[in-house]
Short mmCIF file of C-alpha atoms in Angstrom, two decimals:
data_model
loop_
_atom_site.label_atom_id
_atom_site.label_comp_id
_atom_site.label_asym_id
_atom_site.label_seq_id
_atom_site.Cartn_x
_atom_site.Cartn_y
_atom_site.Cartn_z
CA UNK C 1 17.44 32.74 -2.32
CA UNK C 2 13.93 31.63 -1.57
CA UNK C 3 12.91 28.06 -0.84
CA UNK C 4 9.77 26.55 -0.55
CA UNK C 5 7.63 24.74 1.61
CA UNK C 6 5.88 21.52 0.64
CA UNK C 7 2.97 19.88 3.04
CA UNK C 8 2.89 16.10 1.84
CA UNK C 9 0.32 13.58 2.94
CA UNK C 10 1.85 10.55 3.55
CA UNK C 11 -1.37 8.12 3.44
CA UNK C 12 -2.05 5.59 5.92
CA UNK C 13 1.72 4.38 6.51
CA UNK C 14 2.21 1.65 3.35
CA UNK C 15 4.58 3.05 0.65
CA UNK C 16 1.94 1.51 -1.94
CA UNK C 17 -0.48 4.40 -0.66
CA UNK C 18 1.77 6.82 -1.40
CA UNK C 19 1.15 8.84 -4.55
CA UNK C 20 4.21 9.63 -7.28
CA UNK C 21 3.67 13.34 -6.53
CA UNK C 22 3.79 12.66 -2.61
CA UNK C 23 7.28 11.03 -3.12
CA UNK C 24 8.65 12.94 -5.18
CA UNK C 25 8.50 15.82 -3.36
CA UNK C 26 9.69 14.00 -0.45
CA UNK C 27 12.80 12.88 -2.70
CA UNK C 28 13.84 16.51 -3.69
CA UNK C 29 13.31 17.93 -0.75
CA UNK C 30 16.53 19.30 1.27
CA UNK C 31 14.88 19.43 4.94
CA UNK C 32 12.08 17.17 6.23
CA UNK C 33 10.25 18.44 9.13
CA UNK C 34 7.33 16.49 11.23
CA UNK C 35 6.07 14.28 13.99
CA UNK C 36 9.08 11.48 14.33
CA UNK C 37 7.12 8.51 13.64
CA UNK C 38 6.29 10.00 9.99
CA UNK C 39 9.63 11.13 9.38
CA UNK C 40 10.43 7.71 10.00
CA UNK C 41 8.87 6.40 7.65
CA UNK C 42 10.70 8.65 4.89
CA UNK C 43 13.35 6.41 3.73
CA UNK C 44 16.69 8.53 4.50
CA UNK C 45 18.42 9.97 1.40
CA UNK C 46 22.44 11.13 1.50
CA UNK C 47 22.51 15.02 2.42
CA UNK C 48 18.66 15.59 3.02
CA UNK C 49 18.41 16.92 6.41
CA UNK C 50 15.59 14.97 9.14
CA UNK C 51 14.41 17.09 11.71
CA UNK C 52 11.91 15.30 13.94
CA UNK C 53 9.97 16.39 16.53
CA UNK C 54 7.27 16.01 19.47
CA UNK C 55 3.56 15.14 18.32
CA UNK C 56 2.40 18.32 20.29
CA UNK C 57 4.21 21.27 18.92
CA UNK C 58 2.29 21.39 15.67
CA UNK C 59 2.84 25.46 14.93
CA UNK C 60 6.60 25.69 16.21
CA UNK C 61 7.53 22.64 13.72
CA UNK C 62 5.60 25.02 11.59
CA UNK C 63 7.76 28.12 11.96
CA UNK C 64 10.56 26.21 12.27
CA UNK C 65 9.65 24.87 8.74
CA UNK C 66 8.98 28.21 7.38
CA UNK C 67 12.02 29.88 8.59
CA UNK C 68 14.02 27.05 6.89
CA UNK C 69 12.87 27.79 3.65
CA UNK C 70 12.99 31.59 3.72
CA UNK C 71 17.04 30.85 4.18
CA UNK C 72 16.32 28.66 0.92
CA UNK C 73 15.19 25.53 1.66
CA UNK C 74 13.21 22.93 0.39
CA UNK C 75 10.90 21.74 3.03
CA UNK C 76 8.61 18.84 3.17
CA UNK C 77 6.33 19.15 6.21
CA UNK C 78 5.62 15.11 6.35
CA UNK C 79 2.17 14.63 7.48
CA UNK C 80 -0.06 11.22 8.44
CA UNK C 81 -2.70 10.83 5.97
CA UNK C 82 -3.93 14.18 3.52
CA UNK C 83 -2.54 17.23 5.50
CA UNK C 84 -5.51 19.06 5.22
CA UNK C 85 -7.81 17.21 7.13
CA UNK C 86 -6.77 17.20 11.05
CA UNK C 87 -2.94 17.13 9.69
CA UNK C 88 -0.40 19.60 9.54
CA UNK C 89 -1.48 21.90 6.66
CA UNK C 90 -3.42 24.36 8.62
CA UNK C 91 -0.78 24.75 10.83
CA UNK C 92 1.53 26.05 8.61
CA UNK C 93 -1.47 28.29 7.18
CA UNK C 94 -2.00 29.53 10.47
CA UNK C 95 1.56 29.80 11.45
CA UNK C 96 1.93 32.16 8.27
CA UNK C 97 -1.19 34.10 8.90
CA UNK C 98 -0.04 35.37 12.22
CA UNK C 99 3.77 35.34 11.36
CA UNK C 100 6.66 36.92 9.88
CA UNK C 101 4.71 39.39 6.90
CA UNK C 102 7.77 38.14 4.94
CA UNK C 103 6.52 34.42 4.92
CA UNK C 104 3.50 35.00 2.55
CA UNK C 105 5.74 35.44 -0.22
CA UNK C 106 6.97 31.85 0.11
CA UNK C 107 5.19 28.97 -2.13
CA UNK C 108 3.39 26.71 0.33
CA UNK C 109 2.08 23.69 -1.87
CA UNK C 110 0.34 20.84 0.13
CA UNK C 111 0.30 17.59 -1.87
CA UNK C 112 -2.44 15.54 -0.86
CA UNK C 113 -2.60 12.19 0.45
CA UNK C 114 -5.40 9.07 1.19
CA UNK C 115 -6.50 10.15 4.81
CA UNK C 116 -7.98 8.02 7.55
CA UNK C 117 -11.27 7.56 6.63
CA UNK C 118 -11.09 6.89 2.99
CA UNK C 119 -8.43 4.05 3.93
CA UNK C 120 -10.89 2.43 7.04
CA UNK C 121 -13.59 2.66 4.36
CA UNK C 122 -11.94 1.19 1.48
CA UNK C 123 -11.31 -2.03 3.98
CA UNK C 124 -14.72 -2.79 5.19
CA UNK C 125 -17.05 -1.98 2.22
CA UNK C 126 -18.47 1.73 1.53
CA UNK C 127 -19.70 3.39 4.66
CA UNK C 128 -18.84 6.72 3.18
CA UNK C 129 -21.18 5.98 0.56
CA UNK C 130 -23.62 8.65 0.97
CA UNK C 131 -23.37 12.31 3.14
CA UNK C 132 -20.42 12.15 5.49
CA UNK C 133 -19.35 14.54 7.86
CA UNK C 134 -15.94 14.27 9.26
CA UNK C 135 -15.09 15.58 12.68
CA UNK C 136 -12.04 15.56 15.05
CA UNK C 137 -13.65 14.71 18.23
CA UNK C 138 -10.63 16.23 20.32
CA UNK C 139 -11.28 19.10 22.66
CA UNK C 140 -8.02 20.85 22.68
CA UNK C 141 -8.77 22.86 19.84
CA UNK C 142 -12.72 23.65 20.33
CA UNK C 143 -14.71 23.32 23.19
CA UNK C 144 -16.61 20.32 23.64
CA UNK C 145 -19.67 21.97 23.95
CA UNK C 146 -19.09 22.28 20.24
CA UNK C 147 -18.17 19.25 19.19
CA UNK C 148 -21.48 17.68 21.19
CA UNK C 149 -23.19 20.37 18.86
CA UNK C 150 -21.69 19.02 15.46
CA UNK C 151 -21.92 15.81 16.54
CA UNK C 152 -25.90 16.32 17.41
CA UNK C 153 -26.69 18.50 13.79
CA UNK C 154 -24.80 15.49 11.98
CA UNK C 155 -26.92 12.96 13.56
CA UNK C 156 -29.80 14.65 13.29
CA UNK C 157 -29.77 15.28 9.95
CA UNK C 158 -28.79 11.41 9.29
CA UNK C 159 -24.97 12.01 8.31
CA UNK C 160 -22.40 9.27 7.85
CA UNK C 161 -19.90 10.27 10.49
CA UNK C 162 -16.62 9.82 10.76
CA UNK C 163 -14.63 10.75 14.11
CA UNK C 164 -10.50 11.51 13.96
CA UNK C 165 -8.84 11.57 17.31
CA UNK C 166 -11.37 10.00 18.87
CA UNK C 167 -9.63 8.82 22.51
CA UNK C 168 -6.32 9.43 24.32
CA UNK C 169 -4.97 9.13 27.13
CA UNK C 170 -5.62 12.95 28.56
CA UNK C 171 -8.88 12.70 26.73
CA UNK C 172 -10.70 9.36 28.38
CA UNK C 173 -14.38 10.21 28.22
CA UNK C 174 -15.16 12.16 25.20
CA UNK C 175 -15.56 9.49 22.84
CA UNK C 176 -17.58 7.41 25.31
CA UNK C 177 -20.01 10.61 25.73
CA UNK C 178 -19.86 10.35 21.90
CA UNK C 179 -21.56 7.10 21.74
CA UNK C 180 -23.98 8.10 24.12
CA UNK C 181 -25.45 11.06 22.43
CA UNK C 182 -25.25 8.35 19.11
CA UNK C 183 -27.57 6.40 20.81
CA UNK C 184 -29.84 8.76 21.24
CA UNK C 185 -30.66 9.26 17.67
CA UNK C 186 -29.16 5.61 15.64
CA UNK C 187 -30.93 2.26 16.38
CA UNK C 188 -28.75 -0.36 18.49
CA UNK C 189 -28.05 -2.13 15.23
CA UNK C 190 -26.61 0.63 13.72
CA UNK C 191 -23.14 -0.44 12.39
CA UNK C 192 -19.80 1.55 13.90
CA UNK C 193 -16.55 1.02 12.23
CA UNK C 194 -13.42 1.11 14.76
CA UNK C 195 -10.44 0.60 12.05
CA UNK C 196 -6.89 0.95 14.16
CA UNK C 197 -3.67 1.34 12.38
CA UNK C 198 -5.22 0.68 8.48
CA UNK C 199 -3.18 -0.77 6.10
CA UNK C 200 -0.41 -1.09 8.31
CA UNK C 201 1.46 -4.01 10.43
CA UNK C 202 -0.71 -3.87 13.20
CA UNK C 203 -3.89 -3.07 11.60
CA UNK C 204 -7.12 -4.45 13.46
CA UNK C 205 -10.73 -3.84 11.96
CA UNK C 206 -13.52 -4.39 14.10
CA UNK C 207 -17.63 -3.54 12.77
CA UNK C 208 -19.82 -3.40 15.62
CA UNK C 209 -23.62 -2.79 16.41
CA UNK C 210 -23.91 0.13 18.24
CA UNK C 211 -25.15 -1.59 21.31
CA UNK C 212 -22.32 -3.37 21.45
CA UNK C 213 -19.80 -0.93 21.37
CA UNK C 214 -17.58 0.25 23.78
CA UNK C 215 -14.72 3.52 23.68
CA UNK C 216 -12.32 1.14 25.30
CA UNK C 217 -11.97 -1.05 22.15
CA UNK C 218 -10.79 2.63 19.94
CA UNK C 219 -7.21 4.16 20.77
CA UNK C 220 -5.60 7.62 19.58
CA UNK C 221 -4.91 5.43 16.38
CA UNK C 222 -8.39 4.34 15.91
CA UNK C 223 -10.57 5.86 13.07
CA UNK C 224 -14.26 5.50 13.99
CA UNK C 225 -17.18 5.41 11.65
CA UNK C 226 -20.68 5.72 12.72
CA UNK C 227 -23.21 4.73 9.91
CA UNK C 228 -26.36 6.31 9.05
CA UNK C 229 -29.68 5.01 9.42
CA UNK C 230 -29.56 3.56 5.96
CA UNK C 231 -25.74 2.22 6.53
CA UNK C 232 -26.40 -1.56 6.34
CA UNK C 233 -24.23 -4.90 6.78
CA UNK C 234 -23.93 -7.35 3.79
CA UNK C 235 -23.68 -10.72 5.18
CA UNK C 236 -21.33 -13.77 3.54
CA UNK C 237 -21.08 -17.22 3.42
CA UNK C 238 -17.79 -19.38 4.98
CA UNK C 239 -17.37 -17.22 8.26
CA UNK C 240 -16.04 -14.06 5.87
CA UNK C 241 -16.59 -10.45 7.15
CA UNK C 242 -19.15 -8.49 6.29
CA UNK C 243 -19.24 -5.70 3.41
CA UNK C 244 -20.88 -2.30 4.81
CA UNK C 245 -21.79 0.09 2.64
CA UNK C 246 -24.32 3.30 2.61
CA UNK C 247 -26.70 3.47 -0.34
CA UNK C 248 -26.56 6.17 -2.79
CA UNK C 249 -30.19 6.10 -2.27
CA UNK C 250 -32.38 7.92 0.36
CA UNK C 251 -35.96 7.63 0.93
CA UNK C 252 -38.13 5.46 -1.95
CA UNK C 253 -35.50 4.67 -4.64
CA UNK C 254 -36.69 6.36 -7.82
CA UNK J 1 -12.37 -20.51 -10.60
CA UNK J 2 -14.32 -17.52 -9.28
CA UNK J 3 -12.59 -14.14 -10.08
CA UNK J 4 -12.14 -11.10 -7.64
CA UNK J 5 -13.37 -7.10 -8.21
CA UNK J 6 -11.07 -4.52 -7.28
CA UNK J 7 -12.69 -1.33 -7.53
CA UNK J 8 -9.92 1.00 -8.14
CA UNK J 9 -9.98 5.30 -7.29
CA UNK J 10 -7.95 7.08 -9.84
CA UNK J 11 -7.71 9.99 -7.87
CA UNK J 12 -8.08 13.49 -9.85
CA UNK J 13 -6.38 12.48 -13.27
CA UNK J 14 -2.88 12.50 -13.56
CA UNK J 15 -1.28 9.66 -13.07
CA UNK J 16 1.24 11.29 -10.47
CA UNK J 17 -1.88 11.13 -8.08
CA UNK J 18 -2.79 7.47 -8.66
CA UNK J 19 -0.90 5.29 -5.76
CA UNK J 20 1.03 2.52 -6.65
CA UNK J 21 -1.46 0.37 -5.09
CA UNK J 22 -4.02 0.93 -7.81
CA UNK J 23 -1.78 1.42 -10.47
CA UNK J 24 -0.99 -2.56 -9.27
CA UNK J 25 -4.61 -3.33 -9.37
CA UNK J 26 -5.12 -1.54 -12.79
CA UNK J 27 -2.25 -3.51 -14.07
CA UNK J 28 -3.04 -7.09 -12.79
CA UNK J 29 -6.48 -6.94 -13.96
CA UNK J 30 -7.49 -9.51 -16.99
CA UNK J 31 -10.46 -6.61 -17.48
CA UNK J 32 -11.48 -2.84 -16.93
CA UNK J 33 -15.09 -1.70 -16.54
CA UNK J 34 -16.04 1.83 -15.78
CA UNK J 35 -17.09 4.78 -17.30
CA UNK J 36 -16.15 6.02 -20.53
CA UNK J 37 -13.64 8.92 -19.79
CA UNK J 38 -12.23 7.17 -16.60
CA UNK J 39 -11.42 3.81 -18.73
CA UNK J 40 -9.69 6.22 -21.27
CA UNK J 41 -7.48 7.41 -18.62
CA UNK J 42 -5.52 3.77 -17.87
CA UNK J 43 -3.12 3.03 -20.32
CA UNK J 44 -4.01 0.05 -23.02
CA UNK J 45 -2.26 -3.45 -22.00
CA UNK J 46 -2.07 -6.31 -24.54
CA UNK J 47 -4.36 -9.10 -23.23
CA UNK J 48 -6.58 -7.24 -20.99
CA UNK J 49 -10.52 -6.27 -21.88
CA UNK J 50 -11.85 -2.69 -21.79
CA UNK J 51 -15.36 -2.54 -21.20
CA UNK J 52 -16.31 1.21 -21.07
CA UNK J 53 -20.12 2.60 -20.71
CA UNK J 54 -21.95 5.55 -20.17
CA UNK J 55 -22.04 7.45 -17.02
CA UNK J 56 -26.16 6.83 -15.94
CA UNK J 57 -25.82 3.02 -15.49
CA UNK J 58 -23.54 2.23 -12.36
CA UNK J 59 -25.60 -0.44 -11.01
CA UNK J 60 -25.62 -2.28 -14.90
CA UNK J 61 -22.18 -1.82 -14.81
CA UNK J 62 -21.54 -3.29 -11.11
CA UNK J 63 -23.56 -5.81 -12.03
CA UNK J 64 -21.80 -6.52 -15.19
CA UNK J 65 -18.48 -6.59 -13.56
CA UNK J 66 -19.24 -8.86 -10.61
CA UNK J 67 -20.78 -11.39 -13.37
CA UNK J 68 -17.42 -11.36 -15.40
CA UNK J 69 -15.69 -12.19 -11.62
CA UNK J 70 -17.87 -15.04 -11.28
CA UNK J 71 -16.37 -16.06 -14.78
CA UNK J 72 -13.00 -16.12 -13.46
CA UNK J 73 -12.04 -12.71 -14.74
CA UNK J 74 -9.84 -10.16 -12.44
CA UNK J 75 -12.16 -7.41 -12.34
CA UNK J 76 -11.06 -3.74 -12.28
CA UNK J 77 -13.87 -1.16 -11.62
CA UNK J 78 -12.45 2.25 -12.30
CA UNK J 79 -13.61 5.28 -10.63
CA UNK J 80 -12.84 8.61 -10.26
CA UNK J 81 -11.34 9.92 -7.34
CA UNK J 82 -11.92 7.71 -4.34
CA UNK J 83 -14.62 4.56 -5.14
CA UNK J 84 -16.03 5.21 -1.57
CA UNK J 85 -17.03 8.80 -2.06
CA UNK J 86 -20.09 9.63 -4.48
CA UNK J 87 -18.72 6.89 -6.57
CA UNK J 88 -18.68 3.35 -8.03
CA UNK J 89 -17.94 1.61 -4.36
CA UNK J 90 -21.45 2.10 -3.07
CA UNK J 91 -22.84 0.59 -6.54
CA UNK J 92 -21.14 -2.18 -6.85
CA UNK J 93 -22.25 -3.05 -2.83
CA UNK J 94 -25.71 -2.43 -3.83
CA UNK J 95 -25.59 -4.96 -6.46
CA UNK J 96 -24.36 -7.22 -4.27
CA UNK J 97 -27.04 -6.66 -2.02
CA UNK J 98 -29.86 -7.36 -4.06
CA UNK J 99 -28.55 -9.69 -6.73
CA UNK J 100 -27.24 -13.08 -6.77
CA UNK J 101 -26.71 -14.56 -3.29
CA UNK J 102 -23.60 -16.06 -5.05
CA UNK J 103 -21.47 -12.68 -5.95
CA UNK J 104 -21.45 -12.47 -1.73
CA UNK J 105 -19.02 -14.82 -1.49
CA UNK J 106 -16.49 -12.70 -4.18
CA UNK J 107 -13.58 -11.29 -2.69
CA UNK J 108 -14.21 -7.39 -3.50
CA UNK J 109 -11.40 -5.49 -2.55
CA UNK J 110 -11.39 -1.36 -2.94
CA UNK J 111 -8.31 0.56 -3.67
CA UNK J 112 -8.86 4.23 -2.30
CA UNK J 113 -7.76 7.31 -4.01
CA UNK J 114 -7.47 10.93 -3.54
CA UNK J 115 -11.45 11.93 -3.46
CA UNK J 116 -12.08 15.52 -5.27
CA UNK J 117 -12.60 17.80 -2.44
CA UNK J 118 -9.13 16.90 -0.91
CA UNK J 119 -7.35 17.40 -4.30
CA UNK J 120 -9.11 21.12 -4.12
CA UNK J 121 -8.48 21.92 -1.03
CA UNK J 122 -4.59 20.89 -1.41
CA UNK J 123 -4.64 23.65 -4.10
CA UNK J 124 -5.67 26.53 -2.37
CA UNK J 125 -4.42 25.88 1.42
CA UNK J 126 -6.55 24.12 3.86
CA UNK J 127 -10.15 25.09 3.55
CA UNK J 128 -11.11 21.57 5.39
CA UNK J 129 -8.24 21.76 8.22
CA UNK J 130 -11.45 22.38 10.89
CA UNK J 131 -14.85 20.30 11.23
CA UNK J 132 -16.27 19.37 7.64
CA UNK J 133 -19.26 17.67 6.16
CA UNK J 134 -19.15 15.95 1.91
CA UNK J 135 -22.68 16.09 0.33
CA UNK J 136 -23.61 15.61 -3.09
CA UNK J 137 -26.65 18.13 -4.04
CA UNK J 138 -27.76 15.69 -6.66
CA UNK J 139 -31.50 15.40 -5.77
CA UNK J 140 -31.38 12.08 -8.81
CA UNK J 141 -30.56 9.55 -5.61
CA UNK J 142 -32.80 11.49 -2.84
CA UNK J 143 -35.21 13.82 -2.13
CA UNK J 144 -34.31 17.65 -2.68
CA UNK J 145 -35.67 17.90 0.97
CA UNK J 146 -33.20 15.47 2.25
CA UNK J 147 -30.44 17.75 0.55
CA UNK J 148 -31.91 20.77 1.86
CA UNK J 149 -32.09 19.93 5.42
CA UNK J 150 -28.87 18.35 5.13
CA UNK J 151 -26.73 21.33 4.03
CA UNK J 152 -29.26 23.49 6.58
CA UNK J 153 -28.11 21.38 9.78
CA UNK J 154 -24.09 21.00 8.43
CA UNK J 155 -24.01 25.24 8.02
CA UNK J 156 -25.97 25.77 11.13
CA UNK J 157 -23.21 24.20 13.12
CA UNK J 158 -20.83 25.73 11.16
CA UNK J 159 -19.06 22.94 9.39
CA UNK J 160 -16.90 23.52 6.49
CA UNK J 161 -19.20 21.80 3.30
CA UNK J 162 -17.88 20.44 0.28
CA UNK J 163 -20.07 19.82 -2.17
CA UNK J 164 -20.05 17.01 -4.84
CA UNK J 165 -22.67 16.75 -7.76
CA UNK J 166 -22.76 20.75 -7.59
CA UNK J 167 -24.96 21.17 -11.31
CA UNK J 168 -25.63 19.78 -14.27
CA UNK J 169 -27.94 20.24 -17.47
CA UNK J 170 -30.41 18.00 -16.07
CA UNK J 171 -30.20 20.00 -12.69
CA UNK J 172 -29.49 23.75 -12.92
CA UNK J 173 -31.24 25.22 -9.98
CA UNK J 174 -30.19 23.37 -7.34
CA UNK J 175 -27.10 25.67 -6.74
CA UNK J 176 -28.77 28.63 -7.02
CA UNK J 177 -30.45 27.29 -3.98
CA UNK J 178 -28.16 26.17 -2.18
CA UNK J 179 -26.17 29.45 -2.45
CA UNK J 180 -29.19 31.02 -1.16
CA UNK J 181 -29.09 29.00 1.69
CA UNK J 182 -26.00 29.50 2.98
CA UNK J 183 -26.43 33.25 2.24
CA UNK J 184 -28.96 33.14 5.27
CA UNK J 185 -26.42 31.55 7.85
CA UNK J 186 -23.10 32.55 6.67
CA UNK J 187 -21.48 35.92 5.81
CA UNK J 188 -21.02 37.80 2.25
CA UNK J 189 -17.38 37.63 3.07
CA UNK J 190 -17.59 34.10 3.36
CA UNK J 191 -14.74 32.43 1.11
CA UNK J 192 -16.36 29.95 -1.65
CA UNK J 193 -14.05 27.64 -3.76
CA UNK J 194 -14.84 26.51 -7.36
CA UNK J 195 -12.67 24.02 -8.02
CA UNK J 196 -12.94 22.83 -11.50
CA UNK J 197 -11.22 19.98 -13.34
CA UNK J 198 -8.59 20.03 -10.55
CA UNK J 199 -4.79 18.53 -11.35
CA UNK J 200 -6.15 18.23 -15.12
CA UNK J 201 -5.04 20.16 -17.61
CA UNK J 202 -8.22 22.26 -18.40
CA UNK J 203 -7.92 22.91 -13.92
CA UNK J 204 -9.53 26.00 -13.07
CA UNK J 205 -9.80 27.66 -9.56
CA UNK J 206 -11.27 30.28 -8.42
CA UNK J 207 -11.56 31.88 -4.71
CA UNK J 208 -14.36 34.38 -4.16
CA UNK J 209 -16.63 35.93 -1.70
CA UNK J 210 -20.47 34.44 -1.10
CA UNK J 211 -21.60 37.54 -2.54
CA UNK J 212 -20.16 37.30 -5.95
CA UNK J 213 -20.69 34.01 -6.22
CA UNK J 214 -22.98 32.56 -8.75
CA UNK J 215 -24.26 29.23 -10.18
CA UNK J 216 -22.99 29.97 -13.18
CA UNK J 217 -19.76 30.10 -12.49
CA UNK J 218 -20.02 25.82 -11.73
CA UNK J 219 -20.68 22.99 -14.49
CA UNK J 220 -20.90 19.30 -13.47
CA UNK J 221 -16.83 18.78 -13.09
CA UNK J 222 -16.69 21.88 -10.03
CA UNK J 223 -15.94 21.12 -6.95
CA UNK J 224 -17.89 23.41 -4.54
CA UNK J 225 -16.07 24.66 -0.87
CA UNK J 226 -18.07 26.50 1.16
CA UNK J 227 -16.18 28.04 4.17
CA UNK J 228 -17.17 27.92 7.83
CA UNK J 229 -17.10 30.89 9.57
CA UNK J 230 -13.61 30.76 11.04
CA UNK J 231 -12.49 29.73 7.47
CA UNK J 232 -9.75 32.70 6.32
CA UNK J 233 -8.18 34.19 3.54
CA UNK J 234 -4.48 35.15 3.99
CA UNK J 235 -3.49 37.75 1.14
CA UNK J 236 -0.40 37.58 -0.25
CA UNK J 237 1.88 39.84 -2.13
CA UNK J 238 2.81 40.85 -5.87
CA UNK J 239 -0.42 39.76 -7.31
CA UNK J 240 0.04 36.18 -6.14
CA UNK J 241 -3.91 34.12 -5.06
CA UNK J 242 -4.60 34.20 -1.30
CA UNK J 243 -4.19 31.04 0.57
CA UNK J 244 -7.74 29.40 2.16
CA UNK J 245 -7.45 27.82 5.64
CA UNK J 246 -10.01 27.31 8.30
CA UNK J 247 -8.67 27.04 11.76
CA UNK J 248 -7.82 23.70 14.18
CA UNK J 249 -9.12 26.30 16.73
CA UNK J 250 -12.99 26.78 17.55
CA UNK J 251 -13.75 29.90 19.85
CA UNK J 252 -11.06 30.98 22.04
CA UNK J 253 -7.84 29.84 21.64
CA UNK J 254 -6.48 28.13 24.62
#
């Protein structure tokens, strides 16, 4: 008998981010499989099997995941956020790709989930208002001579940009660089996001000018948004935060 | 007693994709204002005032909603999808902006949701598991330039592009165009998604090379993929679709 394999986005951490579909498939599911911290947050359920693991063994939980269901499982692969953007859903893909032949015959569904940036936006405004380009600014996976290149092309052509994995601890410098090459294009004013931990316990917002900011204040849980030229600050009365949000509109408003 | 605005993302459509968060906000509002088809979609609730309009007026609406909140009324804005992305967030902020200095000091809170292109993508694999940029190739909110050299820079450094706004009646050529334009950077093989009406019952997805691809094929509720270069099909057996993924990796793997 042939399981299946189901690649659920968990959202930022809250259960009230969570969709229905997201936890139900969690709830019928007779193996979960991920990073510990997210299987952690699965509440546990009699007879449902956890199996956590390490944070940098993305393709062996993958395999491992895949060969459970082709003895007849039902897997959820528990993922942060949606797992198709910097999550675990392309490394099942590309665990089946270059795989067992046998494992493309198994039903991979991936049920989507509110990822980083769309949570850090919902809490300060709507910085992701206009064109957005969304970019893992990690070097293990691509060389940083392209992600300077991405980075560049999305600046130059006056993208909204929003930076996952921005800083850790074997990767000091990149997101300092980052800023840098920001700076070279944006205007000191230019408002940056840092959003650590949304929507959960420890969550800490912070909306700086660009001058101002500095890659010690982001973490490997930080989500960092870098507005446009046209991103702008809404100021309010009584000592409350500022909205930011990024026009619809570019150029002379019709 | 000054109200609050909650603008709320219904995600896709079904109501499995809604989080319980919004389905809160939807719930404890005293009134709903949005467009038309998107108030249709939250169930009726004795006591609480639907104000549905047509889909070219977003800033009359914002505008309308923030005055009820200053009347004391529980505002929910309902949006498709996520309110931050090509949506009703960025309006109502822009109301804000230039209208009454008093609707600065309303609490306006946004309740995400899951935004079109990740609902596609979840359906066919992970198309956006690598570097990706979200445009909207409406040219009614900027210049067809700006859209041009937009989707120019994001496929010359090889991002994966979703595209929001694809074509309408009012705007028929402008995926022709854009099709054209990534024919000159990116291969006939090149794996495009049309994603239409996704988790709704009318859904309808299809996965084909740049080649065959046509304009036609899109009306104004598509959601457009375009693969990066790295981004793969992986065929599968007995007639079953191929699954979509771009890469983590860029280059050579390490």
């Amino acid at each position: 008998m042939t399981g299946l394999v189901t690649i659920v986005g968990l959202g930022p951490g809250e259960p009230r981010y969570l969709t229905p579909a997201a936890s139900e498939a969690l709830a019928s599911a007779t193996d979960l499989v991920g990073y510990g911290p997210y299987v952690d947050r699965v509440p546990e359920r009699p007879g449902q099997h956890r199996h956590a693991s390490d944070n940098r063994v993305e393709l062996d939980r993958a395999r491992f995941a895949l060969d459970l269901a082709m003895n007849g499982a039902h897997v959820a692969v528990v993922s942060g956020g949606d797992p198709g953007v910097f999550a675990m859903a392309a490394a099942v893909f590309e665990a089946v790709e270059n795989g067992d032949p046998a494992w493309r015959s198994l039903d991979i569904h991936v049920e989507p989930g509110i990822t980083a940036m769309l949570a850090a936006a919902a809490r300060v405004g709507a910085p992701l208002g206009g064109d957005f380009c969304a970019m893992s600014l990690s070097d293990n996976l691509k060389p940083w001579e392209v992600v300077e290149a991405r980075l560049r092309a999305a600046l130059a052509a006056d993208f909204v940009v929003a930076l996952y994995n921005p800083i850790s601890s074997a990767r000091p410098w990149q997101l300092g660089a980052a800023f840098k090459i920001v700076a070279e294009t944006r205007g000191p004013d230019t408002p940056i996001i840092l959003a650590r931990a949304v929507m959960r316990p420890d969550e800490r917002i912070g909306i700086l000018p660009l001058s101002q900011v500095e890659a010690a204040m982001a973490d490997m849980s930080t989500m960092v948004i870098i507005g446009a030229s046209t991103t702008k600050l809404i100021e309010r009365p009584d000592g409350k935060a500022p909205y930011v949000y990024t026009p619809r509109f570019y150029g002379v408003r019709p």
